[in-house]
Amino acid sequence: MAERSFAREVQDLRLGAGEEFRGEGILAVTKALLQSGVGYVAGYQGAPISHLMDVLSDAQGILGELGVHFETSASEAAAASTLAASVMYPIRGAVTWKSTAGTNVACDALSNLASGGVTGGALIIIGEDYGEGSSIMQERTHAFAMKSQMWLLDPRPNLESIVRAVEDGFQLSEVSNTPVMLEMRIRACHVHGSFIAKDNRPPPFTVQQALENPARDVNRIVLPPASFMHEQDKVKRRWPAAVKFIKERGLNETMPGDVEELGIILQGGMYNGVIRALQLLGLADVWGSTRIPLHVLNVTYPLVDDDLAAFCRGKQAVLMVEEGQPEFIEQALHAILRKAGVSTVLSGKDVLPMAGEYTALVLLDGIRAFVAAQMPSLLAEVRTPPDPRPVLADAKVQALAGVVPPRPPSFCTGCPERPIFSAMSLVEKELGSHHIACDIGCHLFSINPPFNLGSTTMGYGLGPSSAAAFQVKAEKRPIAVMGDGGFWHNGLLSGVGNAVFNKHDGVVVVVDNHYSAATGGQDILSSRADNASRSTKHPIEDAVRGVGATWVRRIDNTYSVAKMRDTLKEALTTNAEGPKIIIASSECMLNRQRRERPLFNAAVKRGARMVRPRFGVDEDVCTGDHACIRLSGCPSLSVKQSDDPLKEDPVAAIDNTCVGCGNCGEVAEAAVLCPSFYRADIVHNPTGWDRFAARLRGAVIGFLQRRRDSRRLALA
Amino acid sequence: MDLVSLANDRPICIAIMAMGGQGGGVLADWIVAMAEAQGWVAQSTSVPGVAQRTGATIYYVELIRPQRNHAPVLSLMPVPGDVDVVIAAELMEAGRAIQRGLVSPDRTTLIASSHRSYAVTEKAKPGDGTADPTQVLETAQAVSQRFVCADMQRLAEQSGSVISSSLFGALAGSGALPFARAAFEATIEASGVGVEASLKAFGAGFGAVQVPDRPAEPPAPAPAQATGGNPRDRAELARALRRIETEFPADAHDMLRVGLRRLVDYQDVAYAHEYLDRLAPLTALDVGADHTLTVEAAKQVAVAMAYDDVIRVADLKTRGSRFDRVRTEVVARADQIVDTTEFMHPRVQEICATLPARLGRAVEGSAFLTGLLRRLFEHGRRVRTTHVSGFLPLYVIAGLRRWRRSLLRHQREEAHIRAWLDLVAAQVPQDYRLAVELLKCRRLVKGYSDTHARGHSKFDKVMGATTMLAGRADAADWIRRLRDAALADEDGKMLDGALATVATL
């Protein structure tokens, strides 16, 4: 069950010709796939394309009606391999993942696919996770396109252009027998807009037909001598065919302007930002009219040399707006202009920064610098653009740096992973600090306060293998952490299998929260929920034992901090040989709440007796040392200023978002903290017996309390 | 080509600063839906990424009235200095918006919720690590065109809704968008989820931006009325109150009454007199204009004498007023039953400290006995105080209060207080400010078990520095610095660093 349901939005996928589709960019892509007669779709979830997978998952009914095969791949490599169905058969296929992390994983399959080439259109929808809010290393997908000779689309970030890019992408792929990547920047994935829909098309040739009529051609297989032929075919036939198609179909756009001495060439994805920057300089308006001519590269690879030369010819200077490094397009453009004998000045990374996201302000500064250098008179006529710098230079604003706290992402309220790291902190207090190899997933938040645990992260499912060099005799053992998502993605083999085979001595903690939680709570092999379309409930323990691990401990309640601590301690100190595998298993609280809360509320409404636990802190017992927070960091466990004039420091307080996971009590107990915590079990719809017993207890306790109160001298 | 003529239209730009899971997306969706329903073109974007997990995140919306069937080209991110409305779903996020340059004096209406959701770095400090809200409030006022601020979280909670509803109301009430109130409300109604509560919160938010927050209530007057106990105790208490008036300077009267109340509540009226006896010699030395020394001593000595022991915890946990407070805190309705479980973890140290002094020392000295006690008692206990079986043991322990003076813990605390106050008194004649700072260091001793021990050791270290510092003009400043360092981290690394510096002076 994914974090977000698209049950309602999925209905929009049924819209027919002429109807207006309104929604997120990523939903528009899904609709465009169906309009293009796609035969199969696969992918691996991850921001920013998780929603694409979730939408497809929720749309399985519609996909079934159209005869489209859909599957959630085990990894990006599996997704890329799926495109093999388009090698021999005229079937359109689409896969999706987060780039560049996912593209790295998929690379082997992609190289083979690109080498042999495709018959049916093969489209790879790349969620480019670059810039603000990105969770991964900052790299460009562009390099993959160049090295493997795949084409890269970077459409203008509006729904119409994105939908058109999907449709054109399939055709481009087919006419050039080359897989095509469609790059969607993170904001474009989430942009809300509209486009006029077309009817969905069932695939003209289905995977079922292909399966029943198999075909083969040795020349398409990557093995010498065919592989040498592929390279020649790429440059001699496929590349020119692609360039011809791009040119003829006008995939790149030229917007005229009256200042013909200048020009701007830009990636499609930069278009809205460039227009806004020009608008603020008085050189364009919000309806897209521009005074400086623009050449928009909706296809950023391959480039159409003569179109570019033609755009530049006769101009005094042209600015290349290319986000990210290195400046592949700008370098190519220099070569193109030189070969064509065009002497136009080419500006680019000289006025714009080499690295980092091209935010609105960066574009504004860069374009202004370009115009100021080439035609300062243009700027003289225009209004002064907004400038935040005077405000930012204000001493009061500068002083905010010492006040506004950083707010990095963290474990959610009630997260079952928090107690694992509370336990690890307690073990470190006892046994000293350890080398902790981290992985990708929610559990990586352990590197942030209050835990501050973990040294490296090498990739999804690579936690244990990134501790491989440390498998030597020493006073301490390395600890590696990996999530269940990473485990099934590749950690079982490169992590656990590798550790067993190489007789590693370290500790591997597999954080099993029953979902691929960080990407939005999708089901995986070991998920515990019933899933009509997938096979789940395959225990991680069986898998690790299956590859030869013998020291395996499964903890089915991570909230038991003491047990977690003792198990970790045992793993770090036991004489047993081989990797020590701890499977720490409790359901992701976000998903659990989403599942249980409606049921709970419905039961309460029905009148059933239901108990809801939550935690609290006795303000007068708390001394404000915050040791509990340093071992927890739960968002619902916070502090408040005390009304007691004798208390100088804020006291701990638990707010109403507490889900009663139990961690506070367990930590207080395991760490011997303080007796301020209490758990309150709130009994909804108590039974007659409950009420009777409560009255009886209340009578005894109340009597004793009143007795003592009356004797107690007090000053009020 | 002919001169391109450019239109002057510009979109309304709205940035929403929120924390993951706070409903910033819902707010953005509402704004978009409302604008579209009014025939406008709306574009929204967000960068959730990993920030969806409680991190700071930003949603961005642009709205424009369509023209001649042209599709507008709207930006996917805010241009610093060019944002019309900034909505901050928490006070520090308003500060962050300012730091990002999104708030400008000539353009921006800044709508902020004044409530605080503390960041981990703020709440994890052993002392008070919370950020100063006044700096953000003052800066927001200075750099925005209009600053609208109220506790939107509270307004939402009071209406049984979430903050997106009250913020939507505040946006409507601010008049920053060219849409009527009915258009906003129709959007909430069309959403179809929790409509009634959302509308209530919307109305509260709408109203709040028109009437600014009232200033905080003045603090309650210091206590002066005796209740409970027997007539003799009450007379003694009245005498103690009179002693405050006659023996101590007026500057300290309020704090002394607060201290008196704590100690009567903690032990008995005789203990309150002991408190005054203990303060008398310091007051005699106090020549300060504001009697800072006496005020500080009144506060710190009360805290020190009302040390947190097992008896105190049992007493606080078993009171009737506490049972009522729990019900309020967990928002239990009258027809619901609340069962309360306490998490206790008695250690041998606490058990020995609760024995009569000689016996306690004897047990502590015997490896056999401590081992036995450890096996028998030292494990986590969950006590259900709402059940008679759980309530009674704690009730009995609380009753040990009348013998508290004879217990080992008390003797140790007494000795500690005496040594501390002697040290303070010795400094008063030479360095008044140093003496005051030494009093304030009592704040370092807090917590239970290990945390308490750590606090004690930090306290001892800072006190120990007095011999190195006494006689220096900046001795008081150094003690203050050492105390701040001690409160900055748990392990005392900052303190050790600061002490190393002191040693080189």
Coordinates of C-alpha atoms in Angstrom, one line a residue, chain B residues 28-402:
Chain B
A28 CA -1.4 24.9 -1.9
D29 CA -4.0 22.6 -3.4
W30 CA -6.8 24.8 -1.9
I31 CA -5.3 28.0 -3.3
V32 CA -5.0 26.4 -6.7
A33 CA -8.6 25.0 -6.6
M34 CA -10.0 28.3 -5.5
A35 CA -8.2 30.3 -8.2
E36 CA -9.3 27.8 -10.9
A37 CA -12.9 27.9 -9.7
Q38 CA -12.7 31.7 -10.1
G39 CA -11.5 31.3 -13.7
W40 CA -7.9 32.1 -13.0
V41 CA -4.9 30.1 -14.1
A42 CA -3.0 28.5 -11.3
Q43 CA 0.3 26.7 -11.1
S44 CA 1.8 25.1 -8.0
T45 CA 5.0 23.2 -7.4
S46 CA 6.8 21.7 -4.5
V47 CA 10.0 20.0 -3.7
P48 CA 9.0 17.3 -1.2
G49 CA 11.8 14.9 -1.6
V50 CA 13.1 13.6 1.7
A51 CA 11.8 16.8 3.4
Q52 CA 8.4 15.1 3.5
R53 CA 9.8 13.6 6.7
T54 CA 9.5 16.5 9.1
G55 CA 12.1 18.7 7.3
A56 CA 11.6 22.2 6.2
T57 CA 9.9 22.4 2.8
I58 CA 8.5 24.9 0.5
Y59 CA 5.4 25.0 -1.8
Y60 CA 5.1 27.7 -4.5
V61 CA 2.0 28.9 -6.2
E62 CA 1.4 31.5 -9.0
L63 CA -2.0 32.8 -10.0
I64 CA -2.9 34.9 -13.0
R65 CA -6.1 36.0 -14.7
P66 CA -6.1 34.5 -18.2
Q67 CA -5.9 36.8 -21.3
R68 CA -6.9 36.3 -24.8
N69 CA -6.7 32.5 -24.5
H70 CA -2.9 32.8 -24.0
A71 CA -1.3 30.3 -21.8
P72 CA 1.0 32.1 -19.2
V73 CA 4.5 31.1 -18.6
L74 CA 4.7 30.8 -14.8
S75 CA 7.8 30.2 -12.7
L76 CA 8.4 27.0 -10.9
M77 CA 10.2 28.7 -8.1
P78 CA 10.0 31.9 -6.2
V79 CA 12.2 34.9 -7.2
P80 CA 13.7 36.4 -4.0
G81 CA 12.4 39.9 -3.7
D82 CA 9.4 39.2 -5.9
V83 CA 6.9 37.3 -3.7
D84 CA 3.5 38.8 -2.9
V85 CA 2.5 36.4 -0.1
V86 CA 4.6 34.2 2.2
I87 CA 2.7 31.9 4.5
A88 CA 4.8 30.3 7.3
A89 CA 3.3 27.4 9.1
E90 CA 5.6 27.9 12.0
L91 CA 7.5 30.9 13.4
M92 CA 11.0 29.9 12.6
E93 CA 9.9 29.0 9.1
A94 CA 9.0 32.7 8.7
G95 CA 12.6 33.4 9.7
R96 CA 13.8 31.0 7.1
A97 CA 11.6 32.7 4.4
I98 CA 13.3 36.0 5.3
Q99 CA 16.7 34.4 5.2
R100 CA 15.9 33.1 1.7
G101 CA 15.0 36.7 0.6
L102 CA 11.4 35.8 0.0
V103 CA 10.1 38.7 2.1
S104 CA 10.5 42.2 0.9
P105 CA 9.3 45.5 2.4
D106 CA 7.8 46.8 -0.8
R107 CA 5.7 43.8 -1.7
T108 CA 5.3 40.9 0.7
T109 CA 2.4 40.1 3.0
L110 CA 3.9 37.7 5.5
I111 CA 1.4 35.5 7.3
A112 CA 3.0 33.5 10.1
S113 CA 1.8 31.1 12.8
S114 CA 3.4 32.3 16.0
H115 CA 3.6 28.8 17.5
R116 CA 6.9 27.0 17.8
S117 CA 7.7 23.5 16.8
Y118 CA 11.2 23.1 18.2
A119 CA 13.9 21.7 16.1
V120 CA 15.9 18.8 17.5
T121 CA 19.0 20.9 18.0
E122 CA 16.9 23.3 20.2
K123 CA 15.3 20.7 22.4
A124 CA 18.2 18.3 22.8
K125 CA 20.4 20.8 24.7
P126 CA 20.7 20.0 28.4
G127 CA 19.9 23.7 29.2
D128 CA 17.5 26.0 27.4
G129 CA 18.4 25.7 23.7
T130 CA 15.2 27.3 22.3
A131 CA 15.6 30.1 19.9
D132 CA 14.5 33.6 20.7
P133 CA 11.2 34.3 19.0
T134 CA 11.4 38.1 19.5
Q135 CA 14.2 38.4 17.0
V136 CA 12.1 36.7 14.3
L137 CA 9.1 38.8 15.2
E138 CA 10.9 42.0 15.1
T139 CA 12.7 41.2 11.8
A140 CA 9.5 40.1 10.2
Q141 CA 7.9 43.3 11.2
A142 CA 10.8 45.3 9.8
V143 CA 11.3 43.6 6.4
S144 CA 7.7 42.8 5.3
Q145 CA 5.2 45.1 3.8
R146 CA 2.6 43.7 6.1
F147 CA 3.1 41.1 8.9
V148 CA 0.3 39.1 10.2
C149 CA 0.9 36.7 13.0
A150 CA -1.2 34.6 15.4
D151 CA -1.1 31.1 16.9
M152 CA -2.7 29.3 14.0
Q153 CA -1.9 25.9 15.5
R154 CA -3.9 26.6 18.6
L155 CA -6.8 28.0 16.6
A156 CA -6.8 24.9 14.4
E157 CA -6.6 22.6 17.4
Q158 CA -9.4 24.5 19.2
S159 CA -11.6 23.9 16.1
G160 CA -10.6 20.2 15.9
S161 CA -8.9 20.8 12.6
V162 CA -5.3 21.2 11.2
I163 CA -3.2 24.3 10.6
S164 CA -3.8 24.4 6.9
S165 CA -7.4 25.4 7.6
S166 CA -6.6 28.3 9.9
L167 CA -3.8 29.5 7.6
F168 CA -6.2 29.4 4.7
G169 CA -8.5 31.6 6.8
A170 CA -5.7 33.9 7.7
L171 CA -4.9 34.2 4.0
A172 CA -8.5 35.1 3.3
G173 CA -8.6 37.5 6.2
S174 CA -5.4 39.3 5.2
G175 CA -7.1 40.4 2.0
A176 CA -3.9 39.7 0.1
L177 CA -5.7 37.8 -2.7
P178 CA -8.5 39.3 -4.8
F179 CA -11.0 36.7 -3.9
A180 CA -14.0 37.0 -1.6
R181 CA -14.4 35.0 1.6
A182 CA -17.1 32.9 0.1
A183 CA -14.7 31.7 -2.6
F184 CA -12.3 30.4 0.0
E185 CA -15.1 28.7 2.0
A186 CA -16.6 27.1 -1.2
T187 CA -13.1 25.5 -1.8
I188 CA -13.1 23.9 1.6
E189 CA -16.7 22.7 1.1
A190 CA -15.8 21.2 -2.3
S191 CA -12.9 19.3 -0.7
G192 CA -15.4 17.2 1.1
V193 CA -13.2 16.1 4.0
G194 CA -13.7 17.3 7.6
V195 CA -15.6 20.3 6.2
E196 CA -17.2 21.5 9.4
A197 CA -14.0 21.5 11.5
S198 CA -12.1 23.1 8.6
L199 CA -14.6 25.9 8.2
K200 CA -14.5 26.6 11.9
A201 CA -10.7 26.8 11.9
F202 CA -10.9 28.9 8.7
G203 CA -13.1 31.3 10.5
A204 CA -10.8 31.4 13.5
G205 CA -7.8 32.1 11.3
F206 CA -9.8 34.7 9.4
G207 CA -10.7 36.6 12.5
A208 CA -7.3 36.3 14.1
V209 CA -5.5 38.4 11.4
Q210 CA -8.0 41.2 12.1
V211 CA -7.4 41.3 15.8
P212 CA -3.8 41.0 16.8
D213 CA -2.7 38.6 19.5
R214 CA -3.2 39.9 23.0
P215 CA 0.0 40.3 25.1
A216 CA 0.7 37.5 27.5
E217 CA -1.2 37.6 30.9
P218 CA 0.9 39.0 33.7
P219 CA 2.3 36.3 36.0
A220 CA 0.2 35.2 38.9
P221 CA 0.9 37.0 42.2
A222 CA 3.1 35.2 44.6
P223 CA 1.2 32.9 47.0
A224 CA 0.2 34.2 50.4
Q225 CA -2.7 32.1 51.6
A226 CA -2.4 29.0 53.8
T227 CA -4.7 26.0 53.4
G228 CA -5.0 22.5 54.9
G229 CA -2.9 21.1 57.7
N230 CA -3.6 21.7 61.4
P231 CA -4.0 25.1 63.1
R232 CA -0.5 24.9 64.7
D233 CA 1.1 24.3 61.2
R234 CA -1.0 27.1 59.8
A235 CA 0.2 29.4 62.5
E236 CA 3.8 28.4 61.9
L237 CA 3.3 29.1 58.2
A238 CA 1.9 32.5 59.0
R239 CA 4.9 33.2 61.1
A240 CA 7.2 32.2 58.3
L241 CA 5.4 34.6 56.0
R242 CA 5.9 37.3 58.5
R243 CA 9.5 36.5 58.8
I244 CA 9.8 37.1 55.0
E245 CA 8.4 40.6 55.5
T246 CA 10.5 41.5 58.5
E247 CA 13.9 39.7 57.9
F248 CA 14.3 40.1 54.2
P249 CA 14.5 42.9 51.6
A250 CA 11.4 43.6 49.6
D251 CA 13.1 42.7 46.3
A252 CA 13.2 39.1 47.4
H253 CA 9.7 38.7 48.9
D254 CA 8.0 37.2 45.8
M255 CA 10.7 34.6 45.2
L256 CA 10.9 33.8 48.9
R257 CA 7.1 33.1 49.0
V258 CA 7.5 30.8 45.9
G259 CA 10.4 29.0 47.7
L260 CA 8.4 28.8 50.9
R261 CA 5.4 27.3 49.0
R262 CA 7.7 24.7 47.3
L263 CA 9.3 23.6 50.6
V264 CA 6.0 23.4 52.6
D265 CA 4.6 21.3 49.8
Y266 CA 7.8 19.2 49.7
Q267 CA 8.3 18.6 53.4
D268 CA 6.6 20.6 56.2
V269 CA 6.5 24.0 57.7
A270 CA 9.6 23.4 59.8
Y271 CA 11.5 22.8 56.6
A272 CA 10.3 26.2 55.4
H273 CA 11.7 27.8 58.5
E274 CA 15.0 26.0 57.9
Y275 CA 15.0 27.5 54.5
L276 CA 14.7 31.0 55.9
D277 CA 17.3 30.3 58.5
R278 CA 19.7 29.2 55.8
L279 CA 19.1 32.3 53.8
A280 CA 19.5 34.7 56.7
P281 CA 23.3 34.8 56.8
L282 CA 23.6 35.4 53.1
T283 CA 21.0 38.2 53.3
A284 CA 23.1 39.8 56.1
L285 CA 26.0 39.9 53.7
D286 CA 23.9 41.3 50.8
V287 CA 24.8 44.9 50.1
G288 CA 23.6 44.8 46.5
A289 CA 21.3 47.6 45.4
D290 CA 18.7 45.2 44.0
H291 CA 19.5 42.4 46.4
T292 CA 20.3 40.1 43.5
L293 CA 22.2 37.8 45.8
T294 CA 19.2 37.2 48.1
V295 CA 16.7 36.8 45.2
E296 CA 19.0 34.3 43.5
A297 CA 19.6 32.4 46.8
A298 CA 15.9 32.3 47.5
K299 CA 15.4 30.6 44.2
Q300 CA 18.4 28.2 44.1
V301 CA 18.3 27.1 47.8
A302 CA 14.6 26.3 47.4
V303 CA 15.4 24.1 44.4
A304 CA 18.3 22.5 46.2
M305 CA 16.3 21.7 49.4
A306 CA 13.5 20.3 47.4
Y307 CA 15.7 17.7 45.7
D308 CA 14.1 15.1 43.5
D309 CA 14.0 11.8 45.5
V310 CA 11.9 8.7 45.3
I311 CA 9.5 10.1 47.9
R312 CA 8.9 13.3 46.0
V313 CA 8.3 11.5 42.7
A314 CA 5.8 9.1 44.5
D315 CA 4.1 12.0 46.1
L316 CA 3.7 14.0 42.8
K317 CA 2.5 10.9 41.0
T318 CA -0.2 10.0 43.5
R319 CA -1.9 13.3 43.9
G320 CA -5.5 13.8 42.9
S321 CA -4.6 17.0 41.1
R322 CA -2.2 15.1 39.0
F323 CA -4.8 12.5 38.0
D324 CA -7.0 15.4 36.8
R325 CA -4.1 17.0 34.9
V326 CA -3.3 13.7 33.0
R327 CA -6.9 13.6 31.8
T328 CA -6.7 17.1 30.6
E329 CA -3.3 16.6 28.9
V330 CA -4.4 13.5 27.0
V331 CA -7.7 15.2 26.1
A332 CA -9.9 12.5 27.6
R333 CA -13.6 13.1 27.5
A334 CA -15.7 12.5 30.6
D335 CA -17.2 9.3 29.3
Q336 CA -13.7 7.8 28.7
I337 CA -11.6 5.9 31.2
V338 CA -7.9 6.7 31.5
D339 CA -5.5 4.1 32.8
T340 CA -2.1 5.5 33.7
T341 CA 1.2 3.6 33.7
E342 CA 4.4 4.9 35.2
F343 CA 7.9 3.9 34.1
M344 CA 10.1 3.4 37.1
H345 CA 13.5 2.0 37.3
P346 CA 14.8 2.0 40.9
R347 CA 18.6 1.5 41.2
V348 CA 20.5 0.3 44.3
Q349 CA 21.7 3.8 44.8
E350 CA 18.2 5.1 45.1
I351 CA 17.1 2.3 47.4
C352 CA 20.1 2.9 49.7
A353 CA 19.5 6.6 49.7
T354 CA 15.9 6.0 50.9
L355 CA 17.2 3.9 53.9
P356 CA 18.0 5.5 57.3
A357 CA 21.5 7.0 57.0
R358 CA 23.5 4.4 58.9
L359 CA 21.7 1.4 57.4
G360 CA 22.0 2.9 53.9
R361 CA 25.7 3.4 54.3
A362 CA 26.1 -0.1 55.6
V363 CA 24.3 -1.6 52.7
E364 CA 26.3 0.5 50.3
G365 CA 29.5 -0.8 51.8
S366 CA 28.5 -4.5 51.4
A367 CA 29.0 -6.0 48.0
F368 CA 26.8 -8.9 48.9
L369 CA 23.9 -6.8 49.9
T370 CA 24.1 -4.4 47.0
G371 CA 24.3 -7.4 44.7
L372 CA 21.2 -8.9 46.3
L373 CA 19.3 -5.7 46.0
R374 CA 20.3 -5.3 42.4
R375 CA 19.0 -8.7 41.5
L376 CA 15.8 -8.2 43.5
F377 CA 14.8 -4.7 42.6
E378 CA 16.9 -3.2 39.8
H379 CA 14.8 -3.6 36.8
G380 CA 12.2 -1.6 34.9
R381 CA 8.9 -1.5 36.7
R382 CA 5.6 -0.4 35.1
V383 CA 3.3 0.9 37.8
R384 CA -0.4 1.4 37.1
T385 CA -1.2 4.3 39.4
T386 CA -4.9 4.2 38.4
H387 CA -5.1 0.6 39.9
V388 CA -5.1 0.2 43.7
S389 CA -2.3 -2.4 43.4
G390 CA 0.0 0.2 41.7
F391 CA -1.2 3.2 43.6
L392 CA -0.7 1.8 47.1
P393 CA 3.0 1.2 47.0
L394 CA 3.6 4.7 45.7
Y395 CA 1.2 6.1 48.2
V396 CA 3.1 4.4 51.0
I397 CA 6.5 5.6 49.6
A398 CA 5.1 9.1 49.5
G399 CA 4.2 8.7 53.1
L400 CA 7.9 8.2 54.0
R401 CA 8.1 11.9 53.8
R402 CA 7.8 12.4 57.6

